[in-house]
């Protein structure tokens, strides 16, 4: 309010310098001012009824919130109270108080003498100062220093900058378990089905942990060179965190029949992310066949251990999770 | 308390009577579209009030806990303390779900009214000198309101909100050079972040951003008071005056009525229309997601932009070092370009038109066909991108192939704005030429019957091509317009 007042003061002070109105053709010189007394007993009684109704409904809300806090009833009563209040206020504004069309002169642009005087005041402020540019530059140094001092404590927010964004708990020999910590065996996954696996003993909340395990016909495998033996019996494991935006890749598209015509995207089994529909071809090492992801899902080499339980045969083939400046150095 | 006259009380202690007089006589030009800004303001007030109530119960903590409560599917489940406290608000706090839902509706109304208000300001040329700073503050408000809403539903930590946080994390990581370290610092570690993450969301959502929004709204209004409102041309209305209702009493009452109506709509919505059922999907874990996750509409265009972007990361040749990850284009660069373009537009138009004059009288959209067409093109582009966010819903509802939709939208992204531009220019020029009103219908032709029994068109005189106001429409025509 004080701010408003000051501005109005300012406007008042500037009024003197206001130039004459700029344009005027016949129609615009009409004087639109009018004032009309509109109140009638009927309108005033309606206003009274609406106000009392709003009060009663608001009171009902107060009782109900203690006695019977049902979302619908509470919303209905309090919303109804405001609805009646809105009707009352609009009725009062349109049918009870005097209706007036007024004209107010604009004060912009101010200009004129006041502006020249203000400009003089500004330039007077540096009168006699000769090394202006040098001083401004020195103040710039202060600014940069303070900015750095203010910004750098944010390094206390997180882990040391040396920590890998993409650290994954998978190591050669990690045993694959489900989210309850029970071992997953090679026989748990049928052709066309999929499971989520985690390394035994690691946190399931770590984005380096979850992998999708699928089974495909081993004869259809076409993995990149160097991944021989990563998919025993056609069992494949890929990081479940999408390389595009970090959502869980939780849809598995497994065609039950051959497409009649070649489509725009690979017809084979594919993992699909439900956020932005990046689609990864599981038979070829999960390259992106459609959607916005920029790199394949990292693959986890599998082996079948004692009791046919699944184990990792090595670390992930690449950085887990969404990309950043510098990602995709192969893990060693 | 003495029975002192209130005006005297104010005059002596608060506001000088001469100032009070000016405040009470401040004139608001009447037009329904001038209510949109007020609607945004009142939504914000409602957001602050309802948000304060929610903050009494919300716990910004991502430490794991077990929730006990009357909702059986989630009873006994492991989840973060944050999500558990939201479930407590819904299932155990009297009026809690009402306030939570009304708060969510208010966020939608806030963004919606800001956007429509900005469109009004754009298409009527209200951003022109001397109101460029007011426009720019408005654009900054859009830029703040979107992350504010996003943070609000990200703090809930149900599966839907967690998927949104994951995408936000990825967009943060994708910022060139600094994105990775900075985002990991803010999250306190890689996704899903440290226990303090929700404290950081919380302080931003309930303090930093709302205070910035409040300060900018204050500035926005102060500058409007300084320049006075704009007005449409009409009888007695000039560049040098404002014609309309004085603040006291009719306008104040009507505006308070709008505030009450805003509260009424939001409370009725919060009570009767379900929004964001936070109990439906259960707690977020990074290894879970579901199909059909939709953000609020004001973030939906970013999801759309992420989806229709072709898949590539900018990499050092050889592919062992990423420079710019894909989410940067749709999630960061595109919104920055949109907001930057909006910030710059008033200055660009001034330069292109060599127009340094003050403008207090508004254009009708048709009065400036190229500006209107440009705005229509931009809106068409944004709607196209927003549709990208709905592709999975469209697939479920209409069975239109997902891949086909994305390819259609990729082409539409460039083509639809051009078509919208051309059509709009054509419509504006035609409307201007004929001076008909698209909503009120064509005025028809005034025909006079002559004493001899013949008919004569008396109203076929060509109208001024550059007639920019209703005031210039011939009297006979204006009668039929009303």
Coordinates of N, CA and C in Angstrom, one line a residue, chain B residues 57-136:
Chain B
X57 N 1.2 -29.6 7.3 CA 1.1 -31.0 7.4 C 2.1 -31.8 6.6
X58 N 2.7 -31.1 5.6 CA 3.6 -31.8 4.7 C 5.0 -31.9 5.3
X59 N 5.6 -33.1 5.2 CA 7.0 -33.3 5.7 C 7.9 -33.5 4.5
X60 N 8.8 -32.5 4.3 CA 9.8 -32.6 3.2 C 11.0 -33.5 3.5
X61 N 10.7 -34.8 3.5 CA 11.8 -35.7 3.9 C 11.7 -37.0 3.1
X62 N 12.9 -37.3 2.5 CA 12.8 -38.5 1.6 C 13.3 -39.8 2.4
X63 N 13.5 -39.7 3.7 CA 13.8 -40.9 4.5 C 12.7 -41.9 4.4
X64 N 13.0 -43.2 4.4 CA 12.0 -44.2 4.2 C 11.2 -44.5 5.5
X65 N 9.9 -44.7 5.4 CA 9.1 -45.0 6.5 C 8.0 -46.0 6.1
X66 N 7.2 -46.5 7.0 CA 6.1 -47.3 6.7 C 4.8 -46.6 7.0
X67 N 3.9 -46.5 6.0 CA 2.7 -45.8 6.2 C 1.6 -46.7 6.8
X68 N 0.9 -46.2 7.8 CA -0.2 -46.9 8.4 C -1.4 -46.0 8.2
X69 N -2.5 -46.5 7.6 CA -3.6 -45.6 7.4 C -4.8 -46.4 6.9
X70 N -6.0 -45.7 6.8 CA -7.2 -46.4 6.4 C -7.3 -46.8 5.0
X71 N -6.3 -46.5 4.1 CA -6.4 -46.8 2.7 C -5.6 -48.2 2.5
X72 N -6.4 -49.2 2.4 CA -5.8 -50.6 2.4 C -4.7 -50.9 1.4
X73 N -4.8 -50.5 0.1 CA -3.7 -50.8 -0.8 C -2.4 -50.3 -0.4
X74 N -2.4 -49.2 0.3 CA -1.1 -48.6 0.7 C -0.7 -48.8 2.2
X75 N -1.6 -49.3 2.9 CA -1.4 -49.6 4.3 C -0.2 -50.5 4.5
X76 N 0.8 -50.1 5.3 CA 1.9 -50.9 5.6 C 3.0 -50.9 4.5
X77 N 2.9 -50.1 3.5 CA 3.9 -50.0 2.5 C 5.0 -49.1 2.9
X78 N 6.2 -49.5 2.3 CA 7.4 -48.6 2.5 C 7.4 -47.5 1.6
X79 N 7.6 -46.3 2.1 CA 7.6 -45.1 1.2 C 8.4 -44.0 1.9
X80 N 8.6 -42.9 1.2 CA 9.3 -41.8 1.8 C 8.3 -41.1 2.8
X81 N 9.0 -40.4 3.8 CA 8.1 -39.6 4.8 C 7.3 -38.6 4.0
X82 N 7.9 -38.0 2.9 CA 7.2 -37.0 2.2 C 5.8 -37.6 1.7
X83 N 5.9 -38.7 1.0 CA 4.7 -39.3 0.4 C 3.7 -39.7 1.5
X84 N 4.3 -40.2 2.6 CA 3.4 -40.6 3.8 C 2.7 -39.4 4.3
X85 N 3.3 -38.3 4.4 CA 2.6 -37.1 4.9 C 1.6 -36.6 4.0
X86 N 1.8 -36.8 2.6 CA 0.7 -36.4 1.7 C -0.5 -37.3 1.9
X87 N -0.2 -38.6 2.1 CA -1.3 -39.6 2.3 C -2.1 -39.2 3.6
X88 N -1.3 -38.8 4.6 CA -1.9 -38.3 5.8 C -2.9 -37.1 5.6
X89 N -2.4 -36.2 4.7 CA -3.2 -35.0 4.4 C -4.5 -35.5 3.7
X90 N -4.4 -36.5 2.8 CA -5.6 -37.0 2.1 C -6.5 -37.8 3.0
X91 N -6.0 -38.7 3.8 CA -6.8 -39.7 4.5 C -7.0 -39.4 6.0
X92 N -6.2 -38.5 6.6 CA -6.4 -38.3 8.0 C -6.6 -36.9 8.4
X93 N -6.4 -35.9 7.5 CA -6.5 -34.5 7.9 C -7.9 -34.0 7.5
X94 N -8.7 -33.5 8.5 CA -10.0 -33.0 8.1 C -9.9 -31.9 7.0
X95 N -10.6 -32.0 5.9 CA -10.5 -31.0 4.9 C -9.2 -31.0 4.1
X96 N -8.3 -32.0 4.4 CA -7.0 -32.0 3.8 C -7.1 -32.3 2.3
X97 N -7.9 -33.3 1.9 CA -7.9 -33.6 0.5 C -8.6 -32.4 -0.3
X98 N -9.6 -31.8 0.4 CA -10.3 -30.6 -0.3 C -9.2 -29.6 -0.6
X99 N -8.4 -29.2 0.4 CA -7.4 -28.1 0.3 C -6.4 -28.5 -0.8
X100 N -5.9 -29.8 -0.7 CA -4.9 -30.3 -1.6 C -5.4 -30.2 -3.1
X101 N -6.7 -30.7 -3.3 CA -7.2 -30.6 -4.6 C -7.5 -29.2 -5.1
X102 N -8.0 -28.4 -4.1 CA -8.3 -27.0 -4.5 C -7.0 -26.3 -4.9
X103 N -5.9 -26.6 -4.1 CA -4.6 -26.0 -4.4 C -4.1 -26.4 -5.8
X104 N -4.3 -27.7 -6.1 CA -3.9 -28.1 -7.5 C -4.7 -27.5 -8.6
X105 N -6.1 -27.4 -8.3 CA -6.9 -26.6 -9.3 C -6.4 -25.2 -9.4
X106 N -6.1 -24.6 -8.3 CA -5.7 -23.2 -8.3 C -4.4 -23.0 -9.1
X107 N -3.5 -24.0 -9.0 CA -2.2 -23.9 -9.8 C -2.6 -23.9 -11.3
X108 N -3.5 -24.8 -11.7 CA -3.9 -24.8 -13.1 C -4.6 -23.5 -13.5
X109 N -5.5 -23.0 -12.7 CA -6.2 -21.8 -13.0 C -5.2 -20.6 -13.1
X110 N -4.2 -20.6 -12.2 CA -3.2 -19.6 -12.2 C -2.4 -19.5 -13.5
X111 N -1.9 -20.7 -13.9 CA -1.2 -20.7 -15.2 C -2.1 -20.4 -16.3
X112 N -3.3 -21.0 -16.3 CA -4.2 -20.8 -17.4 C -4.6 -19.3 -17.6
X113 N -4.9 -18.6 -16.4 CA -5.2 -17.2 -16.5 C -4.0 -16.3 -17.0
X114 N -2.8 -16.7 -16.5 CA -1.7 -16.0 -16.9 C -1.5 -16.1 -18.5
X115 N -1.6 -17.3 -19.0 CA -1.4 -17.5 -20.4 C -2.5 -16.8 -21.2
X116 N -3.7 -16.9 -20.8 CA -4.8 -16.2 -21.6 C -4.6 -14.7 -21.5
X117 N -4.2 -14.2 -20.3 CA -4.0 -12.8 -20.1 C -2.8 -12.3 -21.0
X118 N -1.8 -13.1 -21.1 CA -0.6 -12.8 -21.9 C -1.1 -12.7 -23.4
X119 N -1.9 -13.7 -23.8 CA -2.5 -13.6 -25.1 C -3.2 -12.4 -25.4
X120 N -4.1 -12.0 -24.4 CA -4.8 -10.8 -24.6 C -3.9 -9.6 -24.7
X121 N -2.9 -9.5 -23.9 CA -2.0 -8.4 -24.0 C -1.2 -8.4 -25.3
X122 N -0.9 -9.6 -25.8 CA -0.2 -9.7 -27.1 C -1.1 -9.2 -28.2
X123 N -2.3 -9.8 -28.3 CA -3.1 -9.6 -29.5 C -3.7 -8.2 -29.6
X124 N -3.7 -7.5 -28.4 CA -4.2 -6.1 -28.5 C -3.1 -5.1 -28.4
X125 N -1.9 -5.6 -28.5 CA -0.8 -4.6 -28.5 C -0.6 -3.9 -27.2
X126 N -1.0 -4.5 -26.1 CA -0.9 -3.8 -24.8 C 0.5 -3.8 -24.3
X127 N 1.5 -4.5 -25.0 CA 2.8 -4.5 -24.5 C 3.7 -3.4 -25.0
X128 N 3.0 -2.5 -25.9 CA 3.8 -1.5 -26.5 C 4.2 -0.4 -25.5
X129 N 5.1 0.5 -26.0 CA 5.6 1.5 -25.1 C 4.4 2.3 -24.5
X130 N 4.4 2.6 -23.2 CA 5.5 2.4 -22.2 C 5.4 1.1 -21.4
X131 N 4.7 0.1 -21.9 CA 4.4 -1.1 -21.0 C 5.4 -2.2 -21.3
X132 N 6.5 -2.0 -22.0 CA 7.4 -3.2 -22.2 C 7.8 -3.8 -20.9
X133 N 8.2 -3.0 -19.9 CA 8.7 -3.7 -18.7 C 7.6 -4.5 -18.0
X134 N 6.3 -4.0 -18.1 CA 5.2 -4.8 -17.5 C 5.1 -6.1 -18.2
X135 N 5.2 -6.1 -19.6 CA 5.1 -7.3 -20.3 C 6.2 -8.3 -20.0
X136 N 7.4 -7.7 -19.8 CA 8.6 -8.6 -19.5 C 8.4 -9.2 -18.1

